Amino acid sequence: MRTKVVNIVSFNNPFPPKYGGIIDVYYKVEALYKIGYQIHLHCFVKEIPTHYEELSKITASISFYLAEPKWNHFFSSLPLSIISRSNKYLVNNLITNDAPIIFESLKSTCLMNDYRLMKRFKVLRLHNIEQNYFEGIAKSESNLFKKLMFFIEVSKYKKYEFNVLNFQKVFTLSKYENSYIQEKYNNGIYIPVFHGNKEVVELSEFGSYSIFHGDLSTSDNRKVALFLIDVFKELPEYKLIIASGFGKDFILKTIGNCKHIEHIEIKDFSHLKYLLNNAHISISWSFQKSGTKLKLLNSLFNSRHNIVNEHIIDDPAVFPLCNRINSKNDLIDKVKELHNIPYTKDQYLLKKEILAQTFSDENNAKLIDSILNKISND
């Protein structure tokens, strides 16, 4: 039996898995490990960690490299988020084996065209259409200097994107992104986000509050939080929890004396699940289009009623599980309506059936395995 080996180059340390892209990386590594892969993990980080026991349990080796933005990087034709992840030791470590390489997002691909890797099987895990992502952040950003920097990234990513052609396959996170890659480069395959949920949680008929969870370090999520605070200021009889890894001061400053709106700092994934389990309504919202988002999947697996807008969802498989609306007034009406509607056994069973078909980490790891096998054998 062939020993299955893969290199994964990550744009950040995937443990602890606290936010979108890193959650996908961590649970992909875990799922591939569980189906028999030896994984050589390469991580760009701001600071080299001293403890990484959890990652060591599911990998054959781990190498860390400093992501170091320098002043002269601003004058490079490469995006800052790419050139800051350039380290000669990465290629030296990659050439110690001949296994396929999965690059996690374009941010990790600065050295992908090194001559020593030219004959290697390379796969891109596309986490965003980066110029669209940075444009969305730029439009949401209020700081003028940061806004300018983000627009510069947009321009540079538009020129860099042709490198997608240098990958045998591009694993896309959403239907929207897959259509884009297929139309332009014809090497995409849709593999949904890895999320770490093992099964849909069976819950009682009613929860205690509405919840929004997201990484408040991103301008889009901060904009959503402000929007929802504005919405729930008109719903004083309904409680809203905003859950994030940080951002408490930002939220407290905004909510003022509104006692029915609360910020809770997420400690870990188990804590997030607990908060979702006790919510009656989970709201997943975005002001930039990027396909079906991880926050929605966590809500579908762990909460009751789900409200989304059009930017948060693009996979028709999960349409029946969501209340899809797009305006402030419709959101207010929907919260009022769902507050009095029990979560039923039939809704739970429908979630269980649909999510098991499309969003199983194990099944999607097996899909990656079949693609890597085919590439290796061609």
PDB file of C-alpha atoms in Angstrom, residues 73-267:
ATOM      1  CA  HIS A  73       8.126  45.443   0.487  1.00  0.00           C
ATOM      2  CA  PHE A  74       5.803  48.369  -0.203  1.00  0.00           C
ATOM      3  CA  PHE A  75       7.746  49.019  -3.412  1.00  0.00           C
ATOM      4  CA  SER A  76       7.479  45.426  -4.647  1.00  0.00           C
ATOM      5  CA  SER A  77       5.150  44.452  -7.479  1.00  0.00           C
ATOM      6  CA  LEU A  78       3.991  41.573  -5.262  1.00  0.00           C
ATOM      7  CA  PRO A  79       1.202  42.064  -2.723  1.00  0.00           C
ATOM      8  CA  LEU A  80       2.511  42.784   0.769  1.00  0.00           C
ATOM      9  CA  SER A  81       0.660  39.774   2.161  1.00  0.00           C
ATOM     10  CA  ILE A  82       2.583  37.551  -0.286  1.00  0.00           C
ATOM     11  CA  ILE A  83       6.108  38.976  -0.278  1.00  0.00           C
ATOM     12  CA  SER A  84       6.174  39.098   3.528  1.00  0.00           C
ATOM     13  CA  ARG A  85       5.818  35.300   3.399  1.00  0.00           C
ATOM     14  CA  SER A  86       9.050  34.630   1.559  1.00  0.00           C
ATOM     15  CA  ASN A  87      11.598  32.442   3.324  1.00  0.00           C
ATOM     16  CA  LYS A  88      14.439  30.516   1.670  1.00  0.00           C
ATOM     17  CA  TYR A  89      14.201  27.737   4.238  1.00  0.00           C
ATOM     18  CA  LEU A  90      10.714  26.847   3.032  1.00  0.00           C
ATOM     19  CA  VAL A  91      11.955  25.538  -0.314  1.00  0.00           C
ATOM     20  CA  ASN A  92      14.888  23.798   1.365  1.00  0.00           C
ATOM     21  CA  ASN A  93      12.412  21.870   3.500  1.00  0.00           C
ATOM     22  CA  LEU A  94       9.950  21.176   0.682  1.00  0.00           C
ATOM     23  CA  ILE A  95      12.603  19.483  -1.456  1.00  0.00           C
ATOM     24  CA  THR A  96      13.403  16.931   1.259  1.00  0.00           C
ATOM     25  CA  ASN A  97      10.509  14.872  -0.167  1.00  0.00           C
ATOM     26  CA  ASP A  98       8.715  14.622  -3.491  1.00  0.00           C
ATOM     27  CA  ALA A  99       5.135  14.671  -2.163  1.00  0.00           C
ATOM     28  CA  PRO A 100       2.427  17.002  -3.527  1.00  0.00           C
ATOM     29  CA  ILE A 101       2.247  20.508  -2.068  1.00  0.00           C
ATOM     30  CA  ILE A 102      -0.967  22.224  -1.035  1.00  0.00           C
ATOM     31  CA  PHE A 103      -0.534  25.989  -0.747  1.00  0.00           C
ATOM     32  CA  GLU A 104      -3.116  27.531   1.575  1.00  0.00           C
ATOM     33  CA  SER A 105      -4.283  30.746  -0.140  1.00  0.00           C
ATOM     34  CA  LEU A 106      -2.318  32.841  -2.613  1.00  0.00           C
ATOM     35  CA  LYS A 107      -0.701  34.525   0.409  1.00  0.00           C
ATOM     36  CA  SER A 108       1.539  31.473   0.901  1.00  0.00           C
ATOM     37  CA  THR A 109       2.714  31.153  -2.730  1.00  0.00           C
ATOM     38  CA  CYS A 110       5.614  33.606  -2.961  1.00  0.00           C
ATOM     39  CA  LEU A 111       8.154  30.822  -3.649  1.00  0.00           C
ATOM     40  CA  MET A 112       5.902  28.492  -5.641  1.00  0.00           C
ATOM     41  CA  ASN A 113       7.800  29.227  -8.875  1.00  0.00           C
ATOM     42  CA  ASP A 114      11.224  28.436  -7.441  1.00  0.00           C
ATOM     43  CA  TYR A 115      13.063  26.334 -10.039  1.00  0.00           C
ATOM     44  CA  ARG A 116      13.510  23.501  -7.535  1.00  0.00           C
ATOM     45  CA  LEU A 117       9.730  23.102  -7.332  1.00  0.00           C
ATOM     46  CA  MET A 118       8.992  23.324 -11.036  1.00  0.00           C
ATOM     47  CA  LYS A 119       8.302  19.584 -11.448  1.00  0.00           C
ATOM     48  CA  ARG A 120       6.339  19.197  -8.238  1.00  0.00           C
ATOM     49  CA  PHE A 121       2.588  18.590  -8.067  1.00  0.00           C
ATOM     50  CA  LYS A 122       1.206  21.819  -6.654  1.00  0.00           C
ATOM     51  CA  VAL A 123      -2.333  22.527  -5.542  1.00  0.00           C
ATOM     52  CA  LEU A 124      -3.797  25.837  -4.401  1.00  0.00           C
ATOM     53  CA  ARG A 125      -6.448  26.008  -1.681  1.00  0.00           C
ATOM     54  CA  LEU A 126      -8.126  29.268  -2.660  1.00  0.00           C
ATOM     55  CA  HIS A 127      -9.431  30.994   0.468  1.00  0.00           C
ATOM     56  CA  ASN A 128     -10.636  34.113  -1.336  1.00  0.00           C
ATOM     57  CA  ILE A 129     -10.574  35.849  -4.668  1.00  0.00           C
ATOM     58  CA  GLU A 130      -8.043  38.104  -3.038  1.00  0.00           C
ATOM     59  CA  GLN A 131      -8.604  41.314  -5.006  1.00  0.00           C
ATOM     60  CA  ASN A 132     -12.328  41.090  -4.252  1.00  0.00           C
ATOM     61  CA  TYR A 133     -11.606  40.351  -0.594  1.00  0.00           C
ATOM     62  CA  PHE A 134      -9.251  43.300  -0.159  1.00  0.00           C
ATOM     63  CA  GLU A 135     -11.565  45.595  -2.114  1.00  0.00           C
ATOM     64  CA  GLY A 136     -14.389  44.689   0.254  1.00  0.00           C
ATOM     65  CA  ILE A 137     -12.161  45.388   3.254  1.00  0.00           C
ATOM     66  CA  ALA A 138     -11.010  48.687   1.733  1.00  0.00           C
ATOM     67  CA  LYS A 139     -14.579  49.857   1.201  1.00  0.00           C
ATOM     68  CA  SER A 140     -15.493  48.968   4.788  1.00  0.00           C
ATOM     69  CA  GLU A 141     -12.338  50.504   6.303  1.00  0.00           C
ATOM     70  CA  SER A 142     -12.679  53.995   7.816  1.00  0.00           C
ATOM     71  CA  ASN A 143      -8.946  54.607   8.377  1.00  0.00           C
ATOM     72  CA  LEU A 144      -7.759  56.418   5.236  1.00  0.00           C
ATOM     73  CA  PHE A 145      -4.187  55.061   5.361  1.00  0.00           C
ATOM     74  CA  LYS A 146      -5.386  51.474   5.770  1.00  0.00           C
ATOM     75  CA  LYS A 147      -7.955  52.023   3.036  1.00  0.00           C
ATOM     76  CA  LEU A 148      -5.181  53.117   0.650  1.00  0.00           C
ATOM     77  CA  MET A 149      -3.006  50.129   1.584  1.00  0.00           C
ATOM     78  CA  PHE A 150      -5.871  47.728   0.927  1.00  0.00           C
ATOM     79  CA  PHE A 151      -6.579  49.267  -2.487  1.00  0.00           C
ATOM     80  CA  ILE A 152      -2.886  48.881  -3.370  1.00  0.00           C
ATOM     81  CA  GLU A 153      -3.193  45.173  -2.458  1.00  0.00           C
ATOM     82  CA  VAL A 154      -6.206  44.971  -4.791  1.00  0.00           C
ATOM     83  CA  SER A 155      -4.173  46.305  -7.702  1.00  0.00           C
ATOM     84  CA  LYS A 156      -1.245  43.976  -7.021  1.00  0.00           C
ATOM     85  CA  TYR A 157      -3.419  40.875  -6.619  1.00  0.00           C
ATOM     86  CA  LYS A 158      -5.099  41.544  -9.970  1.00  0.00           C
ATOM     87  CA  LYS A 159      -1.675  41.295 -11.602  1.00  0.00           C
ATOM     88  CA  TYR A 160      -0.512  38.332  -9.500  1.00  0.00           C
ATOM     89  CA  GLU A 161      -3.572  36.171 -10.007  1.00  0.00           C
ATOM     90  CA  PHE A 162      -2.340  34.668 -13.302  1.00  0.00           C
ATOM     91  CA  ASN A 163      -0.141  32.407 -11.159  1.00  0.00           C
ATOM     92  CA  VAL A 164      -3.261  30.323 -10.593  1.00  0.00           C
ATOM     93  CA  LEU A 165      -2.376  28.726 -13.943  1.00  0.00           C
ATOM     94  CA  ASN A 166       0.751  27.188 -12.386  1.00  0.00           C
ATOM     95  CA  PHE A 167      -1.279  24.826 -10.195  1.00  0.00           C
ATOM     96  CA  GLN A 168      -2.533  21.440 -11.303  1.00  0.00           C
ATOM     97  CA  LYS A 169      -5.732  22.059  -9.351  1.00  0.00           C
ATOM     98  CA  VAL A 170      -7.348  24.859  -7.363  1.00  0.00           C
ATOM     99  CA  PHE A 171      -9.527  23.739  -4.443  1.00  0.00           C
ATOM    100  CA  THR A 172     -12.186  26.426  -4.054  1.00  0.00           C
ATOM    101  CA  LEU A 173     -14.213  27.091  -0.911  1.00  0.00           C
ATOM    102  CA  SER A 174     -17.435  28.186  -2.593  1.00  0.00           C
ATOM    103  CA  LYS A 175     -19.543  27.718  -5.709  1.00  0.00           C
ATOM    104  CA  TYR A 176     -19.068  31.392  -6.515  1.00  0.00           C
ATOM    105  CA  GLU A 177     -15.272  31.145  -6.415  1.00  0.00           C
ATOM    106  CA  ASN A 178     -15.278  27.877  -8.342  1.00  0.00           C
ATOM    107  CA  SER A 179     -17.298  29.418 -11.194  1.00  0.00           C
ATOM    108  CA  TYR A 180     -14.816  32.288 -11.311  1.00  0.00           C
ATOM    109  CA  ILE A 181     -11.751  30.004 -11.415  1.00  0.00           C
ATOM    110  CA  GLN A 182     -13.293  27.635 -13.941  1.00  0.00           C
ATOM    111  CA  GLU A 183     -14.227  30.443 -16.290  1.00  0.00           C
ATOM    112  CA  LYS A 184     -10.790  32.091 -16.183  1.00  0.00           C
ATOM    113  CA  TYR A 185      -8.384  29.180 -15.642  1.00  0.00           C
ATOM    114  CA  ASN A 186     -10.342  25.916 -15.958  1.00  0.00           C
ATOM    115  CA  ASN A 187      -8.551  24.177 -13.091  1.00  0.00           C
ATOM    116  CA  GLY A 188     -10.957  24.603 -10.172  1.00  0.00           C
ATOM    117  CA  ILE A 189     -12.803  22.036  -8.094  1.00  0.00           C
ATOM    118  CA  TYR A 190     -15.253  22.878  -5.320  1.00  0.00           C
ATOM    119  CA  ILE A 191     -14.275  21.420  -1.951  1.00  0.00           C
ATOM    120  CA  PRO A 192     -16.346  22.956   0.864  1.00  0.00           C
ATOM    121  CA  VAL A 193     -14.735  24.455   3.929  1.00  0.00           C
ATOM    122  CA  PHE A 194     -13.404  22.113   6.624  1.00  0.00           C
ATOM    123  CA  HIS A 195     -15.105  23.087   9.875  1.00  0.00           C
ATOM    124  CA  GLY A 196     -14.568  20.465  12.611  1.00  0.00           C
ATOM    125  CA  ASN A 197     -18.230  19.768  13.322  1.00  0.00           C
ATOM    126  CA  LYS A 198     -18.859  16.039  13.563  1.00  0.00           C
ATOM    127  CA  GLU A 199     -22.661  16.050  13.636  1.00  0.00           C
ATOM    128  CA  VAL A 200     -25.680  18.319  13.805  1.00  0.00           C
ATOM    129  CA  VAL A 201     -26.600  18.994  17.431  1.00  0.00           C
ATOM    130  CA  GLU A 202     -30.171  18.066  18.426  1.00  0.00           C
ATOM    131  CA  LEU A 203     -31.625  20.962  20.401  1.00  0.00           C
ATOM    132  CA  SER A 204     -34.771  21.920  22.299  1.00  0.00           C
ATOM    133  CA  GLU A 205     -37.545  23.990  20.745  1.00  0.00           C
ATOM    134  CA  PHE A 206     -36.381  27.377  22.063  1.00  0.00           C
ATOM    135  CA  GLY A 207     -33.114  29.150  22.753  1.00  0.00           C
ATOM    136  CA  SER A 208     -32.547  32.306  24.776  1.00  0.00           C
ATOM    137  CA  TYR A 209     -31.173  34.954  22.381  1.00  0.00           C
ATOM    138  CA  SER A 210     -30.002  35.907  18.905  1.00  0.00           C
ATOM    139  CA  ILE A 211     -26.295  35.630  18.140  1.00  0.00           C
ATOM    140  CA  PHE A 212     -23.770  36.953  15.636  1.00  0.00           C
ATOM    141  CA  HIS A 213     -20.241  35.571  15.736  1.00  0.00           C
ATOM    142  CA  GLY A 214     -17.269  36.678  13.691  1.00  0.00           C
ATOM    143  CA  ASP A 215     -13.673  37.888  13.699  1.00  0.00           C
ATOM    144  CA  LEU A 216     -13.877  41.574  14.628  1.00  0.00           C
ATOM    145  CA  SER A 217     -10.340  42.174  13.367  1.00  0.00           C
ATOM    146  CA  THR A 218     -11.853  42.362   9.862  1.00  0.00           C
ATOM    147  CA  SER A 219     -13.576  45.552   8.789  1.00  0.00           C
ATOM    148  CA  ASP A 220     -16.489  43.665   7.219  1.00  0.00           C
ATOM    149  CA  ASN A 221     -17.371  41.927  10.489  1.00  0.00           C
ATOM    150  CA  ARG A 222     -17.044  45.192  12.399  1.00  0.00           C
ATOM    151  CA  LYS A 223     -19.405  46.790   9.890  1.00  0.00           C
ATOM    152  CA  VAL A 224     -21.861  43.911  10.377  1.00  0.00           C
ATOM    153  CA  ALA A 225     -21.636  44.246  14.160  1.00  0.00           C
ATOM    154  CA  LEU A 226     -22.467  47.955  13.915  1.00  0.00           C
ATOM    155  CA  PHE A 227     -25.355  47.162  11.585  1.00  0.00           C
ATOM    156  CA  LEU A 228     -26.802  44.542  13.948  1.00  0.00           C
ATOM    157  CA  ILE A 229     -26.435  46.813  16.958  1.00  0.00           C
ATOM    158  CA  ASP A 230     -28.430  49.400  15.040  1.00  0.00           C
ATOM    159  CA  VAL A 231     -31.059  46.753  14.213  1.00  0.00           C
ATOM    160  CA  PHE A 232     -31.411  45.499  17.769  1.00  0.00           C
ATOM    161  CA  LYS A 233     -31.622  49.003  19.198  1.00  0.00           C
ATOM    162  CA  GLU A 234     -35.046  48.885  17.543  1.00  0.00           C
ATOM    163  CA  LEU A 235     -35.743  45.503  19.174  1.00  0.00           C
ATOM    164  CA  PRO A 236     -35.246  46.241  22.885  1.00  0.00           C
ATOM    165  CA  GLU A 237     -37.283  43.205  23.936  1.00  0.00           C
ATOM    166  CA  TYR A 238     -34.936  40.776  22.131  1.00  0.00           C
ATOM    167  CA  LYS A 239     -31.424  39.937  23.339  1.00  0.00           C
ATOM    168  CA  LEU A 240     -28.427  39.971  20.973  1.00  0.00           C
ATOM    169  CA  ILE A 241     -25.032  38.417  21.741  1.00  0.00           C
ATOM    170  CA  ILE A 242     -22.032  39.429  19.640  1.00  0.00           C
ATOM    171  CA  ALA A 243     -19.371  36.749  20.065  1.00  0.00           C
ATOM    172  CA  SER A 244     -15.764  37.165  18.938  1.00  0.00           C
ATOM    173  CA  GLY A 245     -12.212  36.413  19.981  1.00  0.00           C
ATOM    174  CA  PHE A 246     -11.697  40.048  20.901  1.00  0.00           C
ATOM    175  CA  GLY A 247     -13.227  43.453  20.208  1.00  0.00           C
ATOM    176  CA  LYS A 248     -15.032  43.870  23.511  1.00  0.00           C
ATOM    177  CA  ASP A 249     -14.099  47.554  23.923  1.00  0.00           C
ATOM    178  CA  PHE A 250     -15.241  48.327  20.376  1.00  0.00           C
ATOM    179  CA  ILE A 251     -18.635  46.711  21.014  1.00  0.00           C
ATOM    180  CA  LEU A 252     -19.147  48.172  24.494  1.00  0.00           C
ATOM    181  CA  LYS A 253     -18.412  51.654  23.204  1.00  0.00           C
ATOM    182  CA  THR A 254     -20.993  51.218  20.476  1.00  0.00           C
ATOM    183  CA  ILE A 255     -23.853  49.653  22.445  1.00  0.00           C
ATOM    184  CA  GLY A 256     -23.727  52.257  25.220  1.00  0.00           C
ATOM    185  CA  ASN A 257     -26.553  51.664  27.696  1.00  0.00           C
ATOM    186  CA  CYS A 258     -28.345  48.960  25.671  1.00  0.00           C
ATOM    187  CA  LYS A 259     -28.614  46.218  28.287  1.00  0.00           C
ATOM    188  CA  HIS A 260     -30.104  43.701  25.814  1.00  0.00           C
ATOM    189  CA  ILE A 261     -26.961  43.706  23.614  1.00  0.00           C
ATOM    190  CA  GLU A 262     -23.874  41.941  24.958  1.00  0.00           C
ATOM    191  CA  HIS A 263     -20.358  41.077  23.821  1.00  0.00           C
ATOM    192  CA  ILE A 264     -18.945  37.684  24.815  1.00  0.00           C
ATOM    193  CA  GLU A 265     -15.312  36.790  24.156  1.00  0.00           C
ATOM    194  CA  ILE A 266     -14.993  33.356  22.543  1.00  0.00           C
ATOM    195  CA  LYS A 267     -12.513  31.204  24.462  1.00  0.00           C
TER     196      LYS A 267
END
